[in-house]
Amino acid sequence: MDMFKYVLKRLALMLVIAFVIMTICFVLIKMLEPEIPMLGIQAEIEMAKREALGYNKPILVQYGIYLKNIITEWNWGWSWKVDYMKPVTEVIAKRIPPTLILNFLSMILSIPFGILLGIVAALHKNTALDHFISTAVMVVVSVPAFVYGFLLQYFFAFKWGLLPMVVSSLRDAGGSWMSWTMIRSMILPILSLSFGTIAGMARFTRAELCEALTSEYMLLARTKGLTKGQAVRRHAMKNAMVPILPSIIASFTSILGGAIITEKIFSIVGMGSLQIAAISMLDYDLFVATSVFYTLIGLLGTLIVDLSYGFLDPRIKMGAR
């Protein structure tokens, strides 16, 4: 019952935070330079929609109409610049698959390598191997993901010609996001996003495992006759994984944030490049919707991380006093 109340409370707080962020985004982008109507071949339809949304009314009145359309019709508005006169939900739905694929493939590559490097560094603490891994991790963590993107493009695409410079279009890949042509073209952006996650996961794993290896229960396990390898596998690894596994969920949201610039560098038609285009072209409704998307992803990731502690360790009671 405590867990149920805790989840409801967190969900309510999430909605409040999302509402506040959406309000700030809506008001701030509307306060920028006034929008010039495109007035294309569907000029009458466009003007009618603008009139229905109250574009000639004060910002707060526009926001009230905007919220009413979302609540009653699930209508997040239209894209006026990026994808002319298309519903925002339709535009976003087309951009989500490449972003999710890029992030999931990056996680599949980075999480095992990061954990493995952290384990190796912890088991060889204060040795030359540990110092090398720790130094490399600090260097990699200090460099933004887009820098790796430029370096990978220069060497693997431009200099050596081993991989495509940018990600292939869906038409060139035969209409499938999971075709070999598409995956091959996504190797460079996946690597670009993976370096930072590998380094972060390695540093976190090393810290947690080193703490577990020096704990009193490890000394007790050794005195009971277990070998070092048995004590590490049965006790140290088990306890160290309690905080490590939730961090894997948190790493997804960090990769998603880093993908905003990376998608632009590699010409990926995903959510990151969509948000950049929306803000640069002052596509109001589209920018607000993409901002809410990233906000909800971050909030849901935080909630899942908190709840995962209780499932991984029964001693942790979420919501209990």
mmCIF file of C-alpha atoms in Angstrom:
data_model
loop_
_atom_site.group_PDB
_atom_site.id
_atom_site.type_symbol
_atom_site.label_atom_id
_atom_site.label_comp_id
_atom_site.label_asym_id
_atom_site.label_seq_id
_atom_site.Cartn_x
_atom_site.Cartn_y
_atom_site.Cartn_z
ATOM 1 C CA MET A 1 0.000 0.000 0.000
ATOM 2 C CA ASP A 2 2.890 2.342 0.805
ATOM 3 C CA MET A 3 4.413 1.606 -2.601
ATOM 4 C CA PHE A 4 1.100 2.342 -4.356
ATOM 5 C CA LYS A 5 0.741 5.681 -2.572
ATOM 6 C CA TYR A 6 4.359 6.525 -3.337
ATOM 7 C CA VAL A 7 3.885 5.832 -7.059
ATOM 8 C CA LEU A 8 0.698 7.920 -7.194
ATOM 9 C CA LYS A 9 2.438 10.776 -5.412
ATOM 10 C CA ARG A 10 5.389 10.657 -7.780
ATOM 11 C CA LEU A 11 3.119 10.519 -10.836
ATOM 12 C CA ALA A 12 1.197 13.557 -9.575
ATOM 13 C CA LEU A 13 4.449 15.447 -9.026
ATOM 14 C CA MET A 14 5.599 14.421 -12.506
ATOM 15 C CA LEU A 15 2.477 15.902 -14.056
ATOM 16 C CA VAL A 16 2.973 19.145 -12.127
ATOM 17 C CA ILE A 17 6.617 19.418 -13.213
ATOM 18 C CA ALA A 18 5.734 18.603 -16.830
ATOM 19 C CA PHE A 19 2.986 21.243 -16.751
ATOM 20 C CA VAL A 20 5.348 23.895 -15.370
ATOM 21 C CA ILE A 21 8.022 23.129 -17.983
ATOM 22 C CA MET A 22 5.455 23.094 -20.785
ATOM 23 C CA THR A 23 4.112 26.463 -19.614
ATOM 24 C CA ILE A 24 7.592 27.993 -19.518
ATOM 25 C CA CYS A 25 8.435 26.659 -22.993
ATOM 26 C CA PHE A 26 5.141 27.892 -24.473
ATOM 27 C CA VAL A 27 5.416 31.383 -22.996
ATOM 28 C CA LEU A 28 9.103 31.887 -23.773
ATOM 29 C CA ILE A 29 8.937 30.808 -27.407
ATOM 30 C CA LYS A 30 5.832 32.938 -27.931
ATOM 31 C CA MET A 31 7.726 35.943 -26.559
ATOM 32 C CA LEU A 32 10.315 35.651 -29.324
ATOM 33 C CA GLU A 33 10.011 37.599 -32.558
ATOM 34 C CA PRO A 34 6.490 37.511 -34.017
ATOM 35 C CA GLU A 35 5.733 34.690 -36.402
ATOM 36 C CA ILE A 36 5.150 35.438 -40.076
ATOM 37 C CA PRO A 37 2.406 33.236 -41.557
ATOM 38 C CA MET A 38 3.609 31.018 -44.377
ATOM 39 C CA LEU A 39 0.355 31.238 -46.290
ATOM 40 C CA GLY A 40 1.055 28.434 -48.739
ATOM 41 C CA ILE A 41 -1.361 26.741 -51.090
ATOM 42 C CA GLN A 42 -3.655 26.043 -48.158
ATOM 43 C CA ALA A 43 -3.741 29.665 -47.031
ATOM 44 C CA GLU A 44 -7.392 29.684 -46.022
ATOM 45 C CA ILE A 45 -7.058 26.495 -43.968
ATOM 46 C CA GLU A 46 -3.911 27.817 -42.307
ATOM 47 C CA MET A 47 -5.514 31.124 -41.366
ATOM 48 C CA ALA A 48 -8.572 29.323 -40.025
ATOM 49 C CA LYS A 49 -6.423 27.117 -37.801
ATOM 50 C CA ARG A 50 -4.435 30.121 -36.578
ATOM 51 C CA GLU A 51 -7.663 31.905 -35.756
ATOM 52 C CA ALA A 52 -8.983 28.831 -33.902
ATOM 53 C CA LEU A 53 -5.754 28.701 -31.862
ATOM 54 C CA GLY A 54 -6.102 32.386 -30.996
ATOM 55 C CA TYR A 55 -2.809 33.492 -32.529
ATOM 56 C CA ASN A 56 -4.071 37.084 -32.526
ATOM 57 C CA LYS A 57 -4.911 36.940 -28.799
ATOM 58 C CA PRO A 58 -2.732 37.361 -25.666
ATOM 59 C CA ILE A 59 -0.265 34.582 -24.888
ATOM 60 C CA LEU A 60 -2.135 33.269 -21.831
ATOM 61 C CA VAL A 61 -5.359 33.039 -23.840
ATOM 62 C CA GLN A 62 -3.485 31.111 -26.524
ATOM 63 C CA TYR A 63 -2.117 28.799 -23.848
ATOM 64 C CA GLY A 64 -5.593 28.172 -22.480
ATOM 65 C CA ILE A 65 -6.810 27.200 -25.957
ATOM 66 C CA TYR A 66 -3.722 25.021 -26.395
ATOM 67 C CA LEU A 67 -4.384 23.129 -23.131
ATOM 68 C CA LYS A 68 -8.070 22.744 -23.968
ATOM 69 C CA ASN A 69 -7.229 21.145 -27.326
ATOM 70 C CA ILE A 70 -4.778 18.730 -25.681
ATOM 71 C CA ILE A 71 -7.204 17.659 -22.946
ATOM 72 C CA THR A 72 -10.339 17.367 -25.078
ATOM 73 C CA GLU A 73 -8.950 16.266 -28.455
ATOM 74 C CA TRP A 74 -5.329 15.216 -27.778
ATOM 75 C CA ASN A 75 -4.441 17.842 -30.337
ATOM 76 C CA TRP A 76 -0.912 19.186 -29.765
ATOM 77 C CA GLY A 77 -1.190 21.630 -32.640
ATOM 78 C CA TRP A 78 0.298 21.721 -36.109
ATOM 79 C CA SER A 79 3.765 22.075 -37.534
ATOM 80 C CA TRP A 80 3.929 25.357 -39.440
ATOM 81 C CA LYS A 81 7.533 25.247 -40.615
ATOM 82 C CA VAL A 82 9.294 21.853 -40.282
ATOM 83 C CA ASP A 83 6.537 19.740 -41.851
ATOM 84 C CA TYR A 84 3.992 22.199 -43.169
ATOM 85 C CA MET A 85 0.426 21.792 -41.917
ATOM 86 C CA LYS A 86 1.019 18.341 -40.432
ATOM 87 C CA PRO A 87 -0.259 17.467 -36.929
ATOM 88 C CA VAL A 88 2.510 17.596 -34.332
ATOM 89 C CA THR A 89 1.719 14.083 -33.098
ATOM 90 C CA GLU A 90 2.164 12.725 -36.624
ATOM 91 C CA VAL A 91 5.488 14.525 -37.101
ATOM 92 C CA ILE A 92 6.837 13.236 -33.769
ATOM 93 C CA ALA A 93 5.620 9.687 -34.409
ATOM 94 C CA LYS A 94 7.763 9.547 -37.566
ATOM 95 C CA ARG A 95 10.861 10.797 -35.718
ATOM 96 C CA ILE A 96 10.744 8.577 -32.618
ATOM 97 C CA PRO A 97 11.906 5.234 -34.184
ATOM 98 C CA PRO A 98 15.409 6.361 -35.281
ATOM 99 C CA THR A 99 16.051 8.041 -31.930
ATOM 100 C CA LEU A 100 14.979 4.973 -29.935
ATOM 101 C CA ILE A 101 16.960 2.613 -32.174
ATOM 102 C CA LEU A 102 20.061 4.779 -31.854
ATOM 103 C CA ASN A 103 19.751 4.883 -28.070
ATOM 104 C CA PHE A 104 19.006 1.186 -27.585
ATOM 105 C CA LEU A 105 21.882 0.075 -29.814
ATOM 106 C CA SER A 106 24.186 2.476 -28.005
ATOM 107 C CA MET A 107 23.122 1.035 -24.644
ATOM 108 C CA ILE A 108 23.558 -2.557 -25.834
ATOM 109 C CA LEU A 109 27.125 -1.709 -26.805
ATOM 110 C CA SER A 110 28.118 0.543 -23.910
ATOM 111 C CA ILE A 111 26.595 -1.079 -20.806
ATOM 112 C CA PRO A 112 28.427 -4.469 -20.981
ATOM 113 C CA PHE A 113 31.743 -2.846 -21.876
ATOM 114 C CA GLY A 114 31.399 -0.244 -19.135
ATOM 115 C CA ILE A 115 30.555 -2.784 -16.445
ATOM 116 C CA LEU A 116 33.361 -5.109 -17.607
ATOM 117 C CA LEU A 117 35.965 -2.321 -17.492
ATOM 118 C CA GLY A 118 34.746 -1.288 -14.034
ATOM 119 C CA ILE A 119 35.021 -4.854 -12.730
ATOM 120 C CA VAL A 120 38.526 -5.272 -14.162
ATOM 121 C CA ALA A 121 39.655 -1.972 -12.634
ATOM 122 C CA ALA A 122 38.180 -2.840 -9.223
ATOM 123 C CA LEU A 123 39.704 -6.330 -9.121
ATOM 124 C CA HIS A 124 43.117 -4.843 -10.003
ATOM 125 C CA LYS A 125 42.827 -1.812 -7.739
ATOM 126 C CA ASN A 126 45.933 0.398 -7.482
ATOM 127 C CA THR A 127 47.749 -1.509 -10.217
ATOM 128 C CA ALA A 128 49.021 -0.162 -13.530
ATOM 129 C CA LEU A 129 45.917 -1.580 -15.269
ATOM 130 C CA ASP A 130 43.610 0.207 -12.827
ATOM 131 C CA HIS A 131 45.479 3.491 -13.253
ATOM 132 C CA PHE A 132 45.312 3.179 -17.038
ATOM 133 C CA ILE A 133 41.563 2.453 -17.063
ATOM 134 C CA SER A 134 40.807 5.226 -14.525
ATOM 135 C CA THR A 135 42.854 7.782 -16.475
ATOM 136 C CA ALA A 136 41.214 6.817 -19.771
ATOM 137 C CA VAL A 137 37.788 7.021 -18.140
ATOM 138 C CA MET A 138 38.428 10.539 -16.824
ATOM 139 C CA VAL A 139 39.625 11.707 -20.232
ATOM 140 C CA VAL A 140 36.648 10.196 -22.054
ATOM 141 C CA VAL A 141 34.105 11.541 -19.555
ATOM 142 C CA SER A 142 35.500 15.059 -19.959
ATOM 143 C CA VAL A 143 34.863 15.171 -23.720
ATOM 144 C CA PRO A 144 31.316 15.790 -25.094
ATOM 145 C CA ALA A 145 29.762 13.156 -27.344
ATOM 146 C CA PHE A 146 29.623 15.436 -30.392
ATOM 147 C CA VAL A 147 33.434 15.808 -30.327
ATOM 148 C CA TYR A 148 33.744 12.055 -30.783
ATOM 149 C CA GLY A 149 31.240 12.369 -33.600
ATOM 150 C CA PHE A 150 33.449 14.803 -35.509
ATOM 151 C CA LEU A 151 36.570 12.691 -34.889
ATOM 152 C CA LEU A 152 34.871 9.490 -36.028
ATOM 153 C CA GLN A 153 33.544 11.214 -39.136
ATOM 154 C CA TYR A 154 36.975 12.541 -40.000
ATOM 155 C CA PHE A 155 38.922 9.317 -39.586
ATOM 156 C CA PHE A 156 36.475 6.491 -40.407
ATOM 157 C CA ALA A 157 34.410 8.276 -43.064
ATOM 158 C CA PHE A 158 36.499 11.048 -44.611
ATOM 159 C CA LYS A 159 40.085 9.845 -44.111
ATOM 160 C CA TRP A 160 39.757 6.064 -44.451
ATOM 161 C CA GLY A 161 36.362 5.753 -46.167
ATOM 162 C CA LEU A 162 35.336 2.731 -44.091
ATOM 163 C CA LEU A 163 31.864 3.925 -43.083
ATOM 164 C CA PRO A 164 29.282 6.446 -44.363
ATOM 165 C CA MET A 165 29.668 10.057 -43.289
ATOM 166 C CA VAL A 166 25.968 10.388 -42.392
ATOM 167 C CA VAL A 167 23.125 8.003 -41.674
ATOM 168 C CA SER A 168 21.326 6.629 -44.723
ATOM 169 C CA SER A 169 17.803 7.729 -45.494
ATOM 170 C CA LEU A 170 14.956 5.313 -44.918
ATOM 171 C CA ARG A 171 14.380 5.062 -48.672
ATOM 172 C CA ASP A 172 18.024 4.119 -49.325
ATOM 173 C CA ALA A 173 17.784 1.469 -46.602
ATOM 174 C CA GLY A 174 14.857 -0.249 -48.293
ATOM 175 C CA GLY A 175 12.239 1.188 -45.953
ATOM 176 C CA SER A 176 13.544 -0.651 -42.859
ATOM 177 C CA TRP A 177 15.273 0.880 -39.851
ATOM 178 C CA MET A 178 16.846 -2.487 -39.019
ATOM 179 C CA SER A 179 18.373 -3.242 -42.438
ATOM 180 C CA TRP A 180 22.147 -3.757 -42.727
ATOM 181 C CA THR A 181 22.511 -0.566 -44.786
ATOM 182 C CA MET A 182 20.855 1.472 -42.046
ATOM 183 C CA ILE A 183 22.702 -0.211 -39.158
ATOM 184 C CA ARG A 184 26.069 0.162 -40.954
ATOM 185 C CA SER A 185 25.464 3.874 -41.418
ATOM 186 C CA MET A 186 24.534 4.196 -37.717
ATOM 187 C CA ILE A 187 27.774 2.640 -36.422
ATOM 188 C CA LEU A 188 29.538 6.006 -36.101
ATOM 189 C CA PRO A 189 26.771 7.813 -34.164
ATOM 190 C CA ILE A 190 26.338 4.744 -31.945
ATOM 191 C CA LEU A 191 30.051 4.780 -31.135
ATOM 192 C CA SER A 192 29.926 8.534 -30.583
ATOM 193 C CA LEU A 193 27.213 8.153 -27.939
ATOM 194 C CA SER A 194 28.736 5.021 -26.396
ATOM 195 C CA PHE A 195 32.129 6.414 -25.345
ATOM 196 C CA GLY A 196 30.770 8.617 -22.582
ATOM 197 C CA THR A 197 28.367 5.956 -21.307
ATOM 198 C CA ILE A 198 31.102 3.296 -21.233
ATOM 199 C CA ALA A 199 33.360 5.612 -19.243
ATOM 200 C CA GLY A 200 30.625 6.664 -16.822
ATOM 201 C CA MET A 201 29.473 3.104 -16.235
ATOM 202 C CA ALA A 202 33.062 1.912 -15.724
ATOM 203 C CA ARG A 203 33.744 4.625 -13.153
ATOM 204 C CA PHE A 204 30.527 3.924 -11.257
ATOM 205 C CA THR A 205 31.025 0.140 -11.317
ATOM 206 C CA ARG A 206 34.604 0.440 -10.083
ATOM 207 C CA ALA A 207 33.568 2.688 -7.194
ATOM 208 C CA GLU A 208 30.725 0.411 -6.065
ATOM 209 C CA LEU A 209 32.698 -2.803 -6.415
ATOM 210 C CA CYS A 210 35.751 -1.387 -4.610
ATOM 211 C CA GLU A 211 33.496 -0.436 -1.712
ATOM 212 C CA ALA A 212 31.977 -3.909 -1.673
ATOM 213 C CA LEU A 213 35.384 -5.622 -1.800
ATOM 214 C CA THR A 214 36.585 -3.743 1.282
ATOM 215 C CA SER A 215 33.433 -4.325 3.330
ATOM 216 C CA GLU A 216 33.268 -6.439 6.483
ATOM 217 C CA TYR A 217 31.047 -9.123 4.995
ATOM 218 C CA MET A 218 33.766 -9.909 2.461
ATOM 219 C CA LEU A 219 36.220 -10.518 5.304
ATOM 220 C CA LEU A 220 33.635 -12.747 6.970
ATOM 221 C CA ALA A 221 33.110 -14.670 3.722
ATOM 222 C CA ARG A 222 36.844 -15.297 3.403
ATOM 223 C CA THR A 223 37.125 -16.481 7.004
ATOM 224 C CA LYS A 224 34.313 -18.973 6.345
ATOM 225 C CA GLY A 225 36.502 -20.645 3.731
ATOM 226 C CA LEU A 226 35.404 -19.053 0.458
ATOM 227 C CA THR A 227 38.062 -18.279 -2.101
ATOM 228 C CA LYS A 228 38.467 -14.711 -3.344
ATOM 229 C CA GLY A 229 36.690 -15.548 -6.584
ATOM 230 C CA GLN A 230 33.770 -17.200 -4.792
ATOM 231 C CA ALA A 231 33.423 -14.296 -2.352
ATOM 232 C CA VAL A 232 33.461 -11.791 -5.209
ATOM 233 C CA ARG A 233 30.847 -13.656 -7.258
ATOM 234 C CA ARG A 234 28.481 -14.548 -4.392
ATOM 235 C CA HIS A 235 28.684 -11.411 -2.261
ATOM 236 C CA ALA A 236 30.586 -8.451 -3.709
ATOM 237 C CA MET A 237 29.055 -8.544 -7.184
ATOM 238 C CA LYS A 238 25.553 -9.164 -5.853
ATOM 239 C CA ASN A 239 25.665 -6.159 -3.515
ATOM 240 C CA ALA A 240 27.465 -3.898 -5.978
ATOM 241 C CA MET A 241 24.829 -4.532 -8.657
ATOM 242 C CA VAL A 242 22.039 -3.038 -6.520
ATOM 243 C CA PRO A 243 23.040 0.577 -7.343
ATOM 244 C CA ILE A 244 24.603 -0.314 -10.702
ATOM 245 C CA LEU A 245 21.486 -1.754 -12.342
ATOM 246 C CA PRO A 246 19.318 1.349 -11.744
ATOM 247 C CA SER A 247 22.116 3.476 -13.174
ATOM 248 C CA ILE A 248 21.667 1.585 -16.448
ATOM 249 C CA ILE A 249 18.136 2.991 -16.671
ATOM 250 C CA ALA A 250 19.418 6.462 -15.876
ATOM 251 C CA SER A 251 22.044 6.153 -18.604
ATOM 252 C CA PHE A 252 19.282 5.825 -21.210
ATOM 253 C CA THR A 253 18.007 9.331 -20.476
ATOM 254 C CA SER A 254 21.552 10.726 -20.561
ATOM 255 C CA ILE A 255 22.183 9.091 -23.941
ATOM 256 C CA LEU A 256 18.875 10.482 -25.186
ATOM 257 C CA GLY A 257 19.965 13.984 -24.220
ATOM 258 C CA GLY A 258 23.346 13.590 -25.856
ATOM 259 C CA ALA A 259 21.720 12.377 -29.045
ATOM 260 C CA ILE A 260 20.265 15.833 -29.747
ATOM 261 C CA ILE A 261 23.534 17.201 -31.149
ATOM 262 C CA THR A 262 24.731 13.832 -32.452
ATOM 263 C CA GLU A 263 21.620 13.439 -34.604
ATOM 264 C CA LYS A 264 22.293 16.810 -36.174
ATOM 265 C CA ILE A 265 25.926 15.920 -36.921
ATOM 266 C CA PHE A 266 25.059 12.625 -38.619
ATOM 267 C CA SER A 267 21.853 13.883 -40.312
ATOM 268 C CA ILE A 268 19.608 11.490 -38.390
ATOM 269 C CA VAL A 269 15.931 12.347 -38.800
ATOM 270 C CA GLY A 270 15.152 11.767 -35.131
ATOM 271 C CA MET A 271 13.773 13.674 -32.174
ATOM 272 C CA GLY A 272 17.010 15.550 -31.510
ATOM 273 C CA SER A 273 17.278 17.096 -34.945
ATOM 274 C CA LEU A 274 13.531 17.738 -34.859
ATOM 275 C CA GLN A 275 13.792 19.804 -31.682
ATOM 276 C CA ILE A 276 16.713 21.814 -33.038
ATOM 277 C CA ALA A 277 14.761 22.515 -36.227
ATOM 278 C CA ALA A 278 11.666 23.466 -34.246
ATOM 279 C CA ILE A 279 13.444 26.067 -32.122
ATOM 280 C CA SER A 280 15.560 27.470 -34.960
ATOM 281 C CA MET A 281 12.536 27.845 -37.252
ATOM 282 C CA LEU A 282 10.199 29.013 -34.460
ATOM 283 C CA ASP A 283 7.799 26.137 -35.040
ATOM 284 C CA TYR A 284 5.906 26.873 -31.830
ATOM 285 C CA ASP A 285 3.664 23.861 -31.297
ATOM 286 C CA LEU A 286 6.338 21.420 -32.405
ATOM 287 C CA PHE A 287 8.930 22.864 -30.038
ATOM 288 C CA VAL A 288 6.587 22.659 -27.046
ATOM 289 C CA ALA A 289 5.634 19.054 -27.849
ATOM 290 C CA THR A 290 9.248 17.885 -28.275
ATOM 291 C CA SER A 291 10.222 19.630 -25.025
ATOM 292 C CA VAL A 292 7.414 17.821 -23.205
ATOM 293 C CA PHE A 293 8.576 14.544 -24.773
ATOM 294 C CA TYR A 294 12.107 14.919 -23.397
ATOM 295 C CA THR A 295 10.763 16.096 -20.047
ATOM 296 C CA LEU A 296 8.500 13.061 -19.654
ATOM 297 C CA ILE A 297 11.303 10.697 -20.672
ATOM 298 C CA GLY A 298 13.541 12.184 -17.995
ATOM 299 C CA LEU A 299 10.843 12.105 -15.306
ATOM 300 C CA LEU A 300 9.773 8.542 -16.111
ATOM 301 C CA GLY A 301 13.404 7.426 -16.101
ATOM 302 C CA THR A 302 13.885 8.944 -12.641
ATOM 303 C CA LEU A 303 10.734 7.237 -11.327
ATOM 304 C CA ILE A 304 11.733 3.845 -12.727
ATOM 305 C CA VAL A 305 15.208 4.197 -11.193
ATOM 306 C CA ASP A 306 13.706 4.951 -7.769
ATOM 307 C CA LEU A 307 11.284 2.024 -7.964
ATOM 308 C CA SER A 308 13.972 -0.372 -9.178
ATOM 309 C CA TYR A 309 15.870 -0.014 -5.899
ATOM 310 C CA GLY A 310 12.936 -1.529 -4.041
ATOM 311 C CA PHE A 311 12.676 -4.485 -6.440
ATOM 312 C CA LEU A 312 16.405 -5.190 -6.439
ATOM 313 C CA ASP A 313 16.835 -4.926 -2.667
ATOM 314 C CA PRO A 314 13.823 -5.970 -0.525
ATOM 315 C CA ARG A 315 15.343 -4.087 2.415
ATOM 316 C CA ILE A 316 14.510 -0.804 0.648
ATOM 317 C CA LYS A 317 10.858 0.082 1.177
ATOM 318 C CA MET A 318 9.778 2.913 -1.122
ATOM 319 C CA GLY A 319 7.254 5.232 0.496
ATOM 320 C CA ALA A 320 7.615 3.683 3.954
ATOM 321 C CA ARG A 321 8.476 5.785 6.993
#
